[in-house]
PDB file of C-alpha atoms and ligand atoms in Angstrom:
ATOM      1  CA  MET L1149      59.934 255.047   1.946  1.00 41.00           C
ATOM      2  CA  SER L1150      62.985 252.642   1.772  1.00 42.00           C
ATOM      3  CA  ASP L1151      60.876 249.974   0.043  1.00 46.00           C
ATOM      4  CA  LEU L1152      60.421 252.209  -3.002  1.00 44.00           C
ATOM      5  CA  PRO L1153      62.782 251.801  -6.024  1.00 43.00           C
ATOM      6  CA  GLN L1154      64.974 254.675  -6.942  1.00 43.00           C
ATOM      7  CA  LEU L1155      62.753 257.153  -8.870  1.00 42.00           C
ATOM      8  CA  PRO L1156      63.694 260.312 -10.583  1.00 41.00           C
ATOM      9  CA  ASP L1157      63.405 263.553  -8.626  1.00 42.00           C
ATOM     10  CA  GLN L1158      60.031 265.204  -8.913  1.00 38.00           C
ATOM     11  CA  SER L1159      59.987 267.937 -11.579  1.00 38.00           C
ATOM     12  CA  GLU L1160      58.775 271.322 -10.559  1.00 37.00           C
ATOM     13  CA  ASP L1161      55.599 271.170 -12.504  1.00 37.00           C
ATOM     14  CA  SER L1162      54.446 267.766 -11.042  1.00 38.00           C
ATOM     15  CA  VAL L1163      51.595 267.725  -8.712  1.00 41.00           C
ATOM     16  CA  GLY L1164      50.737 265.654  -5.644  1.00 45.00           C
ATOM     17  CA  ALA L1165      53.885 266.533  -3.575  1.00 45.00           C
ATOM     18  CA  GLY L1166      54.304 263.620  -1.205  1.00 54.00           C
ATOM     19  CA  ALA L1167      54.650 261.055  -3.929  1.00 61.00           C
ATOM     20  CA  ASP L1168      58.056 260.291  -2.439  1.00 64.00           C
ATOM     21  CA  ASP L1169      56.171 259.149   0.740  1.00 81.00           C
ATOM     22  CA  LEU L1170      53.744 256.801  -0.994  1.00 92.00           C
ATOM     23  CA  PRO L1171      54.296 253.203   0.150  1.00 95.00           C
ATOM     24  CA  PRO L1172      53.963 250.283  -2.344  1.00 95.00           C
ATOM     25  CA  ARG L1173      50.464 249.406  -1.368  1.00 98.00           C
ATOM     26  CA  ARG L1174      47.665 251.998  -1.236  1.00 98.00           C
ATOM     27  CA  LEU L1175      44.039 251.279  -0.442  1.00 98.00           C
ATOM     28  CA  LEU L1176      41.175 253.880  -0.829  1.00 99.00           C
ATOM     29  CA  LEU L1177      37.834 253.353   0.783  1.00 99.00           C
ATOM     30  CA  VAL L1178      34.692 255.466  -0.005  1.00 98.00           C
ATOM     31  CA  HIS L1179      31.941 255.385   2.676  1.00 98.00           C
ATOM     32  CA  ALA L1180      28.699 257.291   3.308  1.00 98.00           C
ATOM     33  CA  HIS L1181      28.680 257.908   7.115  1.00 98.00           C
ATOM     34  CA  PRO L1182      31.125 257.731  10.014  1.00 98.00           C
ATOM     35  CA  ASP L1183      30.743 254.045  11.296  1.00 98.00           C
ATOM     36  CA  ASP L1184      30.231 252.358   7.905  1.00 98.00           C
ATOM     37  CA  GLU L1185      33.925 251.860   7.434  1.00 98.00           C
ATOM     38  CA  SER L1186      34.486 250.120  10.770  1.00 98.00           C
ATOM     39  CA  ILE L1187      31.379 247.873  10.428  1.00 97.00           C
ATOM     40  CA  GLY L1188      32.200 246.891   6.861  1.00 97.00           C
ATOM     41  CA  ASN L1189      35.971 247.124   6.571  1.00 98.00           C
ATOM     42  CA  GLY L1190      37.410 247.603  10.044  1.00 98.00           C
ATOM     43  CA  ALA L1191      39.476 244.499  10.105  1.00 98.00           C
ATOM     44  CA  THR L1192      40.760 245.037   6.421  1.00 98.00           C
ATOM     45  CA  MET L1193      41.739 248.601   7.268  1.00 98.00           C
ATOM     46  CA  ALA L1194      43.540 247.626  10.482  1.00 98.00           C
ATOM     47  CA  ARG L1195      45.365 244.787   8.801  1.00 98.00           C
ATOM     48  CA  TYR L1196      46.619 246.795   5.850  1.00 98.00           C
ATOM     49  CA  ALA L1197      47.544 249.746   8.056  1.00 98.00           C
ATOM     50  CA  ALA L1198      49.546 247.498  10.326  1.00 98.00           C
ATOM     51  CA  GLU L1199      51.258 245.981   7.263  1.00 98.00           C
ATOM     52  CA  GLY L1200      52.448 249.375   6.164  1.00 97.00           C
ATOM     53  CA  ALA L1201      49.951 250.110   3.414  1.00 98.00           C
ATOM     54  CA  ARG L1202      48.609 253.653   2.909  1.00 98.00           C
ATOM     55  CA  VAL L1203      44.932 253.336   3.872  1.00 98.00           C
ATOM     56  CA  THR L1204      42.832 256.358   2.923  1.00 98.00           C
ATOM     57  CA  LEU L1205      39.284 256.717   3.999  1.00 98.00           C
ATOM     58  CA  VAL L1206      36.854 259.260   2.437  1.00 98.00           C
ATOM     59  CA  THR L1207      33.665 259.682   4.266  1.00 98.00           C
ATOM     60  CA  CYS L1208      30.962 261.507   2.302  1.00 98.00           C
ATOM     61  CA  THR L1209      28.775 262.902   5.099  1.00 98.00           C
ATOM     62  CA  LEU L1210      28.923 263.563   8.842  1.00 98.00           C
ATOM     63  CA  GLY L1211      25.961 261.245   9.582  1.00 98.00           C
ATOM     64  CA  GLU L1212      23.892 264.196  10.908  1.00 98.00           C
ATOM     65  CA  GLU L1213      20.580 262.308  10.485  1.00 98.00           C
ATOM     66  CA  GLY L1214      21.509 259.316  12.569  1.00 97.00           C
ATOM     67  CA  GLU L1215      19.689 258.064  15.634  1.00 96.00           C
ATOM     68  CA  VAL L1216      21.543 258.084  18.966  1.00 97.00           C
ATOM     69  CA  ILE L1217      21.768 255.075  21.255  1.00 97.00           C
ATOM     70  CA  PRO L1218      23.132 256.464  24.694  1.00 97.00           C
ATOM     71  CA  PRO L1219      20.177 258.398  26.276  1.00 97.00           C
ATOM     72  CA  GLU L1220      22.609 260.995  27.748  1.00 98.00           C
ATOM     73  CA  LEU L1221      23.552 261.977  24.136  1.00 98.00           C
ATOM     74  CA  ALA L1222      20.023 261.971  22.831  1.00 97.00           C
ATOM     75  CA  HIS L1223      20.036 265.736  22.631  1.00 98.00           C
ATOM     76  CA  LEU L1224      22.532 265.709  19.701  1.00 98.00           C
ATOM     77  CA  THR L1225      19.925 264.449  17.066  1.00 97.00           C
ATOM     78  CA  ALA L1226      18.796 266.521  14.067  1.00 97.00           C
ATOM     79  CA  ASP L1227      15.428 267.208  15.600  1.00 96.00           C
ATOM     80  CA  ARG L1228      17.000 268.583  18.786  1.00 97.00           C
ATOM     81  CA  ASP L1229      20.409 270.253  18.891  1.00 97.00           C
ATOM     82  CA  ASP L1230      21.379 269.059  15.427  1.00 97.00           C
ATOM     83  CA  THR L1231      25.021 268.623  16.600  1.00 98.00           C
ATOM     84  CA  LEU L1232      25.413 264.984  15.849  1.00 98.00           C
ATOM     85  CA  GLY L1233      27.641 265.656  12.785  1.00 98.00           C
ATOM     86  CA  GLU L1234      30.318 267.418  14.944  1.00 98.00           C
ATOM     87  CA  HIS L1235      30.142 264.775  17.478  1.00 98.00           C
ATOM     88  CA  ARG L1236      30.604 262.026  14.976  1.00 98.00           C
ATOM     89  CA  ILE L1237      33.710 263.691  13.604  1.00 98.00           C
ATOM     90  CA  GLY L1238      35.245 262.922  17.013  1.00 98.00           C
ATOM     91  CA  GLU L1239      33.954 259.374  16.970  1.00 98.00           C
ATOM     92  CA  LEU L1240      35.385 258.694  13.561  1.00 98.00           C
ATOM     93  CA  ALA L1241      38.789 260.139  14.641  1.00 98.00           C
ATOM     94  CA  ALA L1242      38.772 257.806  17.646  1.00 98.00           C
ATOM     95  CA  ALA L1243      37.704 254.817  15.510  1.00 98.00           C
ATOM     96  CA  MET L1244      40.615 255.512  13.118  1.00 98.00           C
ATOM     97  CA  LYS L1245      43.076 255.643  16.014  1.00 98.00           C
ATOM     98  CA  GLU L1246      41.918 252.119  16.935  1.00 98.00           C
ATOM     99  CA  LEU L1247      42.396 250.880  13.370  1.00 98.00           C
ATOM    100  CA  GLY L1248      45.787 252.755  13.069  1.00 98.00           C
ATOM    101  CA  VAL L1249      44.550 254.647  10.026  1.00 98.00           C
ATOM    102  CA  THR L1250      45.928 258.160   9.851  1.00 98.00           C
ATOM    103  CA  ASP L1251      44.534 259.379   6.522  1.00 98.00           C
ATOM    104  CA  HIS L1252      40.866 260.017   6.773  1.00 98.00           C
ATOM    105  CA  ARG L1253      38.928 262.816   5.185  1.00 98.00           C
ATOM    106  CA  PHE L1254      35.487 264.018   4.478  1.00 98.00           C
ATOM    107  CA  LEU L1255      34.471 264.389   0.763  1.00 98.00           C
ATOM    108  CA  GLY L1256      34.906 268.166  -0.048  1.00 98.00           C
ATOM    109  CA  GLY L1257      35.760 268.885   3.646  1.00 98.00           C
ATOM    110  CA  PRO L1258      33.662 268.193   6.870  1.00 98.00           C
ATOM    111  CA  GLY L1259      30.083 269.273   6.407  1.00 97.00           C
ATOM    112  CA  ARG L1260      30.304 269.824   2.660  1.00 98.00           C
ATOM    113  CA  TYR L1261      27.551 267.288   2.042  1.00 98.00           C
ATOM    114  CA  ARG L1262      24.873 266.559   4.694  1.00 98.00           C
ATOM    115  CA  ASP L1263      23.418 263.163   5.568  1.00 98.00           C
ATOM    116  CA  SER L1264      20.249 262.630   3.557  1.00 98.00           C
ATOM    117  CA  GLY L1265      18.484 260.365   6.011  1.00 96.00           C
ATOM    118  CA  MET L1266      16.802 257.084   5.077  1.00 95.00           C
ATOM    119  CA  MET L1267      15.189 256.725   1.756  1.00 96.00           C
ATOM    120  CA  GLY L1268      11.815 258.428   1.510  1.00 96.00           C
ATOM    121  CA  VAL L1269      12.138 260.893   4.363  1.00 96.00           C
ATOM    122  CA  ALA L1270      11.875 264.683   4.021  1.00 95.00           C
ATOM    123  CA  SER L1271      15.545 265.189   4.553  1.00 95.00           C
ATOM    124  CA  ASN L1272      16.214 263.564   1.084  1.00 97.00           C
ATOM    125  CA  ASP L1273      15.068 266.863  -0.426  1.00 96.00           C
ATOM    126  CA  ARG L1274      17.072 269.186   1.745  1.00 96.00           C
ATOM    127  CA  PRO L1275      19.410 271.420  -0.164  1.00 95.00           C
ATOM    128  CA  GLY L1276      23.054 270.547   0.558  1.00 97.00           C
ATOM    129  CA  CYS L1277      22.282 266.994   1.373  1.00 98.00           C
ATOM    130  CA  PHE L1278      24.418 264.302  -0.257  1.00 98.00           C
ATOM    131  CA  TRP L1279      21.437 262.814  -2.217  1.00 98.00           C
ATOM    132  CA  GLN L1280      20.884 266.218  -3.876  1.00 98.00           C
ATOM    133  CA  ALA L1281      24.547 266.557  -4.925  1.00 98.00           C
ATOM    134  CA  ASP L1282      25.512 266.432  -8.565  1.00 96.00           C
ATOM    135  CA  PRO L1283      27.601 263.266  -8.751  1.00 93.00           C
ATOM    136  CA  ASP L1284      30.103 264.750 -11.194  1.00 96.00           C
ATOM    137  CA  GLU L1285      30.693 267.764  -8.881  1.00 97.00           C
ATOM    138  CA  ALA L1286      31.039 265.522  -5.802  1.00 98.00           C
ATOM    139  CA  ALA L1287      33.306 263.200  -7.797  1.00 98.00           C
ATOM    140  CA  ALA L1288      35.690 265.982  -8.475  1.00 98.00           C
ATOM    141  CA  HIS L1289      36.533 266.133  -4.800  1.00 98.00           C
ATOM    142  CA  LEU L1290      37.341 262.428  -4.917  1.00 98.00           C
ATOM    143  CA  VAL L1291      39.479 262.870  -8.055  1.00 98.00           C
ATOM    144  CA  ALA L1292      41.789 265.140  -6.151  1.00 98.00           C
ATOM    145  CA  VAL L1293      42.269 262.476  -3.513  1.00 98.00           C
ATOM    146  CA  VAL L1294      42.781 259.653  -6.061  1.00 98.00           C
ATOM    147  CA  ARG L1295      45.396 261.613  -7.855  1.00 98.00           C
ATOM    148  CA  GLU L1296      47.244 262.469  -4.630  1.00 98.00           C
ATOM    149  CA  VAL L1297      47.340 259.011  -3.083  1.00 98.00           C
ATOM    150  CA  ARG L1298      47.234 256.912  -6.281  1.00 97.00           C
ATOM    151  CA  PRO L1299      45.524 253.846  -4.796  1.00 98.00           C
ATOM    152  CA  GLN L1300      45.736 250.471  -6.520  1.00 98.00           C
ATOM    153  CA  VAL L1301      42.599 249.374  -4.773  1.00 98.00           C
ATOM    154  CA  LEU L1302      39.260 251.140  -4.323  1.00 99.00           C
ATOM    155  CA  VAL L1303      36.607 249.725  -2.103  1.00 98.00           C
ATOM    156  CA  THR L1304      32.980 251.010  -2.003  1.00 98.00           C
ATOM    157  CA  TYR L1305      29.391 249.771  -2.117  1.00 98.00           C
ATOM    158  CA  ASP L1306      27.375 248.057  -4.827  1.00 98.00           C
ATOM    159  CA  GLU L1307      25.003 250.089  -6.995  1.00 97.00           C
ATOM    160  CA  ASN L1308      22.271 249.710  -4.411  1.00 95.00           C
ATOM    161  CA  GLY L1309      24.570 251.050  -1.782  1.00 94.00           C
ATOM    162  CA  GLY L1310      24.401 247.636  -0.102  1.00 92.00           C
ATOM    163  CA  TYR L1311      20.915 248.208   1.303  1.00 89.00           C
ATOM    164  CA  GLY L1312      19.271 251.214  -0.463  1.00 94.00           C
ATOM    165  CA  HIS L1313      20.229 254.107   1.779  1.00 96.00           C
ATOM    166  CA  PRO L1314      20.461 257.158  -0.415  1.00 98.00           C
ATOM    167  CA  ASP L1315      23.887 258.257   0.847  1.00 98.00           C
ATOM    168  CA  HIS L1316      25.301 254.816   0.226  1.00 98.00           C
ATOM    169  CA  ILE L1317      23.867 254.761  -3.341  1.00 98.00           C
ATOM    170  CA  GLN L1318      25.419 258.176  -3.935  1.00 98.00           C
ATOM    171  CA  ALA L1319      28.684 257.132  -2.328  1.00 98.00           C
ATOM    172  CA  HIS L1320      28.741 254.249  -4.857  1.00 98.00           C
ATOM    173  CA  ARG L1321      28.131 256.691  -7.740  1.00 98.00           C
ATOM    174  CA  VAL L1322      30.654 259.158  -6.664  1.00 98.00           C
ATOM    175  CA  ALA L1323      33.304 256.477  -6.103  1.00 98.00           C
ATOM    176  CA  MET L1324      32.694 254.857  -9.515  1.00 98.00           C
ATOM    177  CA  ARG L1325      32.585 258.231 -11.309  1.00 98.00           C
ATOM    178  CA  GLY L1326      35.496 259.544  -9.419  1.00 98.00           C
ATOM    179  CA  ARG L1327      37.621 256.586 -10.572  1.00 98.00           C
ATOM    180  CA  GLU L1328      36.650 257.116 -14.072  1.00 98.00           C
ATOM    181  CA  LEU L1329      37.317 260.983 -14.070  1.00 98.00           C
ATOM    182  CA  ALA L1330      40.613 260.467 -12.155  1.00 98.00           C
ATOM    183  CA  ALA L1331      41.918 258.272 -14.994  1.00 98.00           C
ATOM    184  CA  ASP L1332      41.001 260.880 -17.676  1.00 98.00           C
ATOM    185  CA  PRO L1333      44.027 263.137 -18.358  1.00 98.00           C
ATOM    186  CA  ALA L1334      41.657 265.707 -19.871  1.00 98.00           C
ATOM    187  CA  PHE L1335      39.571 266.110 -16.754  1.00 98.00           C
ATOM    188  CA  ARG L1336      40.640 268.891 -14.427  1.00 98.00           C
ATOM    189  CA  PRO L1337      44.437 268.623 -14.903  1.00 98.00           C
ATOM    190  CA  ASP L1338      44.627 271.167 -12.001  1.00 98.00           C
ATOM    191  CA  LEU L1339      43.709 268.272  -9.612  1.00 98.00           C
ATOM    192  CA  GLY L1340      46.808 266.308 -10.513  1.00 97.00           C
ATOM    193  CA  ALA L1341      48.129 263.837 -12.931  1.00 97.00           C
ATOM    194  CA  ALA L1342      45.693 261.149 -14.171  1.00 98.00           C
ATOM    195  CA  TRP L1343      45.669 257.928 -12.127  1.00 98.00           C
ATOM    196  CA  ASP L1344      43.804 254.803 -13.128  1.00 98.00           C
ATOM    197  CA  ILE L1345      42.865 252.635 -10.191  1.00 98.00           C
ATOM    198  CA  PRO L1346      43.559 249.071 -11.297  1.00 98.00           C
ATOM    199  CA  LYS L1347      41.199 247.169  -8.996  1.00 98.00           C
ATOM    200  CA  VAL L1348      37.790 248.079  -7.689  1.00 98.00           C
ATOM    201  CA  TYR L1349      35.822 246.029  -5.084  1.00 98.00           C
ATOM    202  CA  TRP L1350      32.309 246.261  -3.751  1.00 98.00           C
ATOM    203  CA  ASN L1351      31.731 245.243  -0.164  1.00 98.00           C
ATOM    204  CA  CYS L1352      29.569 242.277   0.336  1.00 98.00           C
ATOM    205  CA  MET L1353      28.426 239.646   2.795  1.00 97.00           C
ATOM    206  CA  PRO L1354      28.048 236.008   1.603  1.00 96.00           C
ATOM    207  CA  ARG L1355      24.613 234.644   2.565  1.00 95.00           C
ATOM    208  CA  SER L1356      26.060 231.431   4.017  1.00 95.00           C
ATOM    209  CA  VAL L1357      28.511 233.361   6.343  1.00 94.00           C
ATOM    210  CA  LEU L1358      25.715 235.569   7.527  1.00 94.00           C
ATOM    211  CA  GLU L1359      23.503 232.651   8.252  1.00 93.00           C
ATOM    212  CA  ALA L1360      26.273 230.959  10.296  1.00 93.00           C
ATOM    213  CA  GLY L1361      26.698 234.238  12.220  1.00 91.00           C
ATOM    214  CA  PHE L1362      23.015 234.475  13.075  1.00 92.00           C
ATOM    215  CA  ALA L1363      23.119 230.801  14.135  1.00 92.00           C
ATOM    216  CA  ALA L1364      25.935 231.658  16.524  1.00 89.00           C
ATOM    217  CA  LEU L1365      23.867 234.566  17.843  1.00 89.00           C
ATOM    218  CA  ARG L1366      20.883 232.298  18.478  1.00 90.00           C
ATOM    219  CA  ALA L1367      23.135 229.784  20.122  1.00 90.00           C
ATOM    220  CA  ALA L1368      24.422 232.493  22.473  1.00 85.00           C
ATOM    221  CA  GLY L1369      20.851 232.932  23.500  1.00 80.00           C
ATOM    222  CA  ARG L1370      20.406 235.006  26.612  1.00 73.00           C
ATOM    223  CA  GLU L1371      24.185 235.775  26.968  1.00 77.00           C
ATOM    224  CA  ILE L1372      23.753 238.654  24.567  1.00 79.00           C
ATOM    225  CA  PRO L1373      22.175 241.841  25.865  1.00 85.00           C
ATOM    226  CA  PHE L1374      20.139 242.725  22.764  1.00 90.00           C
ATOM    227  CA  PRO L1375      16.404 242.226  22.893  1.00 89.00           C
ATOM    228  CA  GLY L1376      16.204 240.760  19.362  1.00 90.00           C
ATOM    229  CA  ILE L1377      18.195 239.434  16.488  1.00 91.00           C
ATOM    230  CA  ALA L1378      18.485 241.077  13.166  1.00 91.00           C
ATOM    231  CA  SER L1379      17.566 239.379   9.881  1.00 89.00           C
ATOM    232  CA  ALA L1380      19.495 239.299   6.553  1.00 87.00           C
ATOM    233  CA  ASP L1381      17.338 242.296   5.392  1.00 86.00           C
ATOM    234  CA  ASP L1382      19.057 244.377   8.111  1.00 88.00           C
ATOM    235  CA  VAL L1383      22.551 243.593   6.836  1.00 92.00           C
ATOM    236  CA  PRO L1384      23.959 245.557   3.784  1.00 93.00           C
ATOM    237  CA  GLY L1385      25.422 243.774   0.738  1.00 95.00           C
ATOM    238  CA  VAL L1386      24.181 240.252   1.276  1.00 96.00           C
ATOM    239  CA  VAL L1387      24.846 238.257  -1.862  1.00 96.00           C
ATOM    240  CA  ASP L1388      24.908 234.643  -2.908  1.00 96.00           C
ATOM    241  CA  ASP L1389      28.292 233.048  -2.277  1.00 97.00           C
ATOM    242  CA  SER L1390      28.844 232.623  -5.897  1.00 96.00           C
ATOM    243  CA  LEU L1391      29.243 236.479  -6.365  1.00 97.00           C
ATOM    244  CA  VAL L1392      32.036 236.629  -3.742  1.00 98.00           C
ATOM    245  CA  THR L1393      35.577 236.977  -5.174  1.00 98.00           C
ATOM    246  CA  ALA L1394      37.766 237.866  -2.207  1.00 98.00           C
ATOM    247  CA  ALA L1395      37.931 237.354   1.543  1.00 98.00           C
ATOM    248  CA  VAL L1396      40.334 239.283   3.781  1.00 98.00           C
ATOM    249  CA  ASP L1397      41.196 237.489   6.975  1.00 98.00           C
ATOM    250  CA  GLY L1398      41.226 240.129   9.672  1.00 96.00           C
ATOM    251  CA  SER L1399      41.046 237.668  12.654  1.00 97.00           C
ATOM    252  CA  ALA L1400      44.219 239.118  14.121  1.00 98.00           C
ATOM    253  CA  TYR L1401      42.526 242.515  14.088  1.00 98.00           C
ATOM    254  CA  ALA L1402      39.129 241.517  15.403  1.00 97.00           C
ATOM    255  CA  GLY L1403      39.846 243.358  18.722  1.00 97.00           C
ATOM    256  CA  ARG L1404      40.686 246.549  16.802  1.00 98.00           C
ATOM    257  CA  LYS L1405      37.633 246.302  14.700  1.00 98.00           C
ATOM    258  CA  ALA L1406      35.414 245.912  17.835  1.00 98.00           C
ATOM    259  CA  ALA L1407      37.172 248.836  19.435  1.00 98.00           C
ATOM    260  CA  ALA L1408      36.584 251.013  16.332  1.00 98.00           C
ATOM    261  CA  MET L1409      32.990 250.098  16.311  1.00 98.00           C
ATOM    262  CA  ALA L1410      32.665 250.855  19.899  1.00 98.00           C
ATOM    263  CA  ALA L1411      34.214 254.262  19.326  1.00 98.00           C
ATOM    264  CA  HIS L1412      31.120 255.084  17.231  1.00 98.00           C
ATOM    265  CA  ALA L1413      29.217 254.990  20.517  1.00 98.00           C
ATOM    266  CA  THR L1414      26.227 257.052  19.294  1.00 98.00           C
ATOM    267  CA  GLN L1415      25.620 254.376  16.575  1.00 97.00           C
ATOM    268  CA  ILE L1416      26.746 251.055  17.714  1.00 97.00           C
ATOM    269  CA  ALA L1417      26.571 248.968  20.874  1.00 96.00           C
ATOM    270  CA  VAL L1418      29.216 246.271  20.916  1.00 96.00           C
ATOM    271  CA  ASP L1419      29.062 243.045  23.007  1.00 91.00           C
ATOM    272  CA  GLY L1420      31.798 240.502  22.445  1.00 88.00           C
ATOM    273  CA  PRO L1421      31.642 239.122  18.833  1.00 87.00           C
ATOM    274  CA  PHE L1422      28.233 240.783  18.349  1.00 91.00           C
ATOM    275  CA  PHE L1423      26.828 244.260  17.960  1.00 95.00           C
ATOM    276  CA  ALA L1424      23.552 246.276  17.519  1.00 95.00           C
ATOM    277  CA  LEU L1425      22.690 249.456  15.807  1.00 95.00           C
ATOM    278  CA  SER L1426      19.995 251.781  17.097  1.00 93.00           C
ATOM    279  CA  ASN L1427      17.295 249.173  16.276  1.00 92.00           C
ATOM    280  CA  ASP L1428      18.715 247.147  19.135  1.00 93.00           C
ATOM    281  CA  LEU L1429      18.830 243.906  17.008  1.00 94.00           C
ATOM    282  CA  GLY L1430      21.985 241.781  17.446  1.00 93.00           C
ATOM    283  CA  GLN L1431      24.163 241.092  14.501  1.00 93.00           C
ATOM    284  CA  PRO L1432      27.434 238.990  14.185  1.00 91.00           C
ATOM    285  CA  MET L1433      30.685 240.930  13.786  1.00 92.00           C
ATOM    286  CA  PRO L1434      32.862 238.942  11.363  1.00 90.00           C
ATOM    287  CA  ALA L1435      36.558 239.540  11.364  1.00 92.00           C
ATOM    288  CA  MET L1436      36.650 237.943   7.868  1.00 97.00           C
ATOM    289  CA  GLU L1437      35.527 240.622   5.400  1.00 98.00           C
ATOM    290  CA  TYR L1438      34.252 239.970   1.920  1.00 98.00           C
ATOM    291  CA  TYR L1439      34.429 241.649  -1.470  1.00 98.00           C
ATOM    292  CA  ARG L1440      33.398 241.342  -5.133  1.00 98.00           C
ATOM    293  CA  LEU L1441      36.028 242.405  -7.685  1.00 98.00           C
ATOM    294  CA  VAL L1442      34.223 244.512 -10.294  1.00 98.00           C
ATOM    295  CA  HIS L1443      37.040 246.060 -12.122  1.00 98.00           C
ATOM    296  CA  GLY L1444      40.537 244.571 -12.692  1.00 97.00           C
ATOM    297  CA  THR L1445      41.974 241.195 -12.688  1.00 96.00           C
ATOM    298  CA  SER L1446      41.874 238.635  -9.912  1.00 97.00           C
ATOM    299  CA  GLY L1447      45.269 237.720  -8.535  1.00 97.00           C
ATOM    300  CA  ALA L1448      44.090 234.284  -7.373  1.00 95.00           C
ATOM    301  CA  ALA L1449      44.890 231.325  -9.491  1.00 90.00           C
ATOM    302  CA  ALA L1450      41.660 229.695  -8.367  1.00 91.00           C
ATOM    303  CA  GLY L1451      38.941 230.498  -5.862  1.00 93.00           C
ATOM    304  CA  TRP L1452      38.784 233.654  -3.765  1.00 96.00           C
ATOM    305  CA  GLU L1453      41.608 236.132  -3.410  1.00 98.00           C
ATOM    306  CA  GLY L1454      42.886 236.507   0.191  1.00 98.00           C
ATOM    307  CA  ASP L1455      44.625 239.809  -0.504  1.00 98.00           C
ATOM    308  CA  LEU L1456      43.114 242.814  -2.324  1.00 98.00           C
ATOM    309  CA  PHE L1457      46.455 243.709  -3.781  1.00 98.00           C
ATOM    310  CA  ALA L1458      47.032 240.178  -5.194  1.00 98.00           C
ATOM    311  CA  GLY L1459      48.345 240.157  -8.802  1.00 96.00           C
ATOM    312  CA  LEU L1460      49.233 243.862  -8.943  1.00 96.00           C
ATOM    313  CA  ASP L1461      52.566 245.442 -10.084  1.00 90.00           C
ATOM    314  CA  LEU L1462      52.882 247.592  -6.977  1.00 89.00           C
ATOM    315  CA  PHE L1463      55.206 250.059  -8.673  1.00 84.00           C
ATOM    316  CA  ALA L1464      53.330 250.435 -12.008  1.00 81.00           C
ATOM    317  CA  GLY L1465      52.462 253.931 -13.037  1.00 71.00           C
ATOM    318  CA  LEU L1466      54.386 255.673 -10.238  1.00 67.00           C
ATOM    319  CA  GLU L1467      56.994 257.027 -12.560  1.00 61.00           C
ATOM    320  CA  GLU L1468      54.565 258.308 -15.213  1.00 54.00           C
ATOM    321  CA  ALA L1469      52.587 260.045 -12.495  1.00 50.00           C
ATOM    322  CA  ARG L1470      55.515 262.086 -11.486  1.00 48.00           C
TER     323      ARG L1470
HETATM  324 ZN1   ZN B 810      25.809 254.514   6.448  1.00 74.63          ZN
END
């Protein structure tokens, strides 16, 4: 990339060929199922991709245990054809096209870890499901990605996975453990040179913003096609405003986010600035997306950061990693 400073040629024993192609800003997101990324970070991903950042999405499962909204696709579910996972690979690809994100991967490859289903159901115990995975073994797959793309920013869920879904909790564990292991030069040198991600954020939704969104939904009244309205309990990562540290304004990319969410047609029904999951309860679709900085230093002099890369030396570490 022309923006990069002159760096020495890669030596023969260096790993992660492609370092020459790394742009100055690199964002890694770790999510549980196809659709979580568009709902939680769609505007952020579209904005940074449009601005030339490398946006890498790692999705941990194919979402095989999901419900299906369109009746004509109802046969895909786990209790019938059990082909929803393959179908959702296509939905995710279409969503990433809408967001302009070209680097999206499944942890360990597609189908390596199966969707565990909601907490407390029998599929939690199924061998091969993500909930049954050894976090260290799963994290090693992420270490390879971290050392290849050398992100400065990692985005994932809080320790409760935002709302207690086993795959979201496990995605949190794998993301946090993966960051730690990737930074340890003694861990699996065959996976590439150590890389210490300087900033880690957890997704969140400030309570006041959510309440305003629900008020807008109620005000829209009968104009919205959903039979009911969700509550704060249905929304992942709701926190007191005081815990929020960053807000990324993706207003210019609201349409892209809506299109990406609509691409996950088995999971999401989109209507204007609102959407519903398979429970048919309306939710607001904010183009402003919120984060909690849990590792690293805020780049904002005061108040919330507006840019997840704020305060970073964008070229730090690139030479040592080569
Ligand atoms: Zn999910």
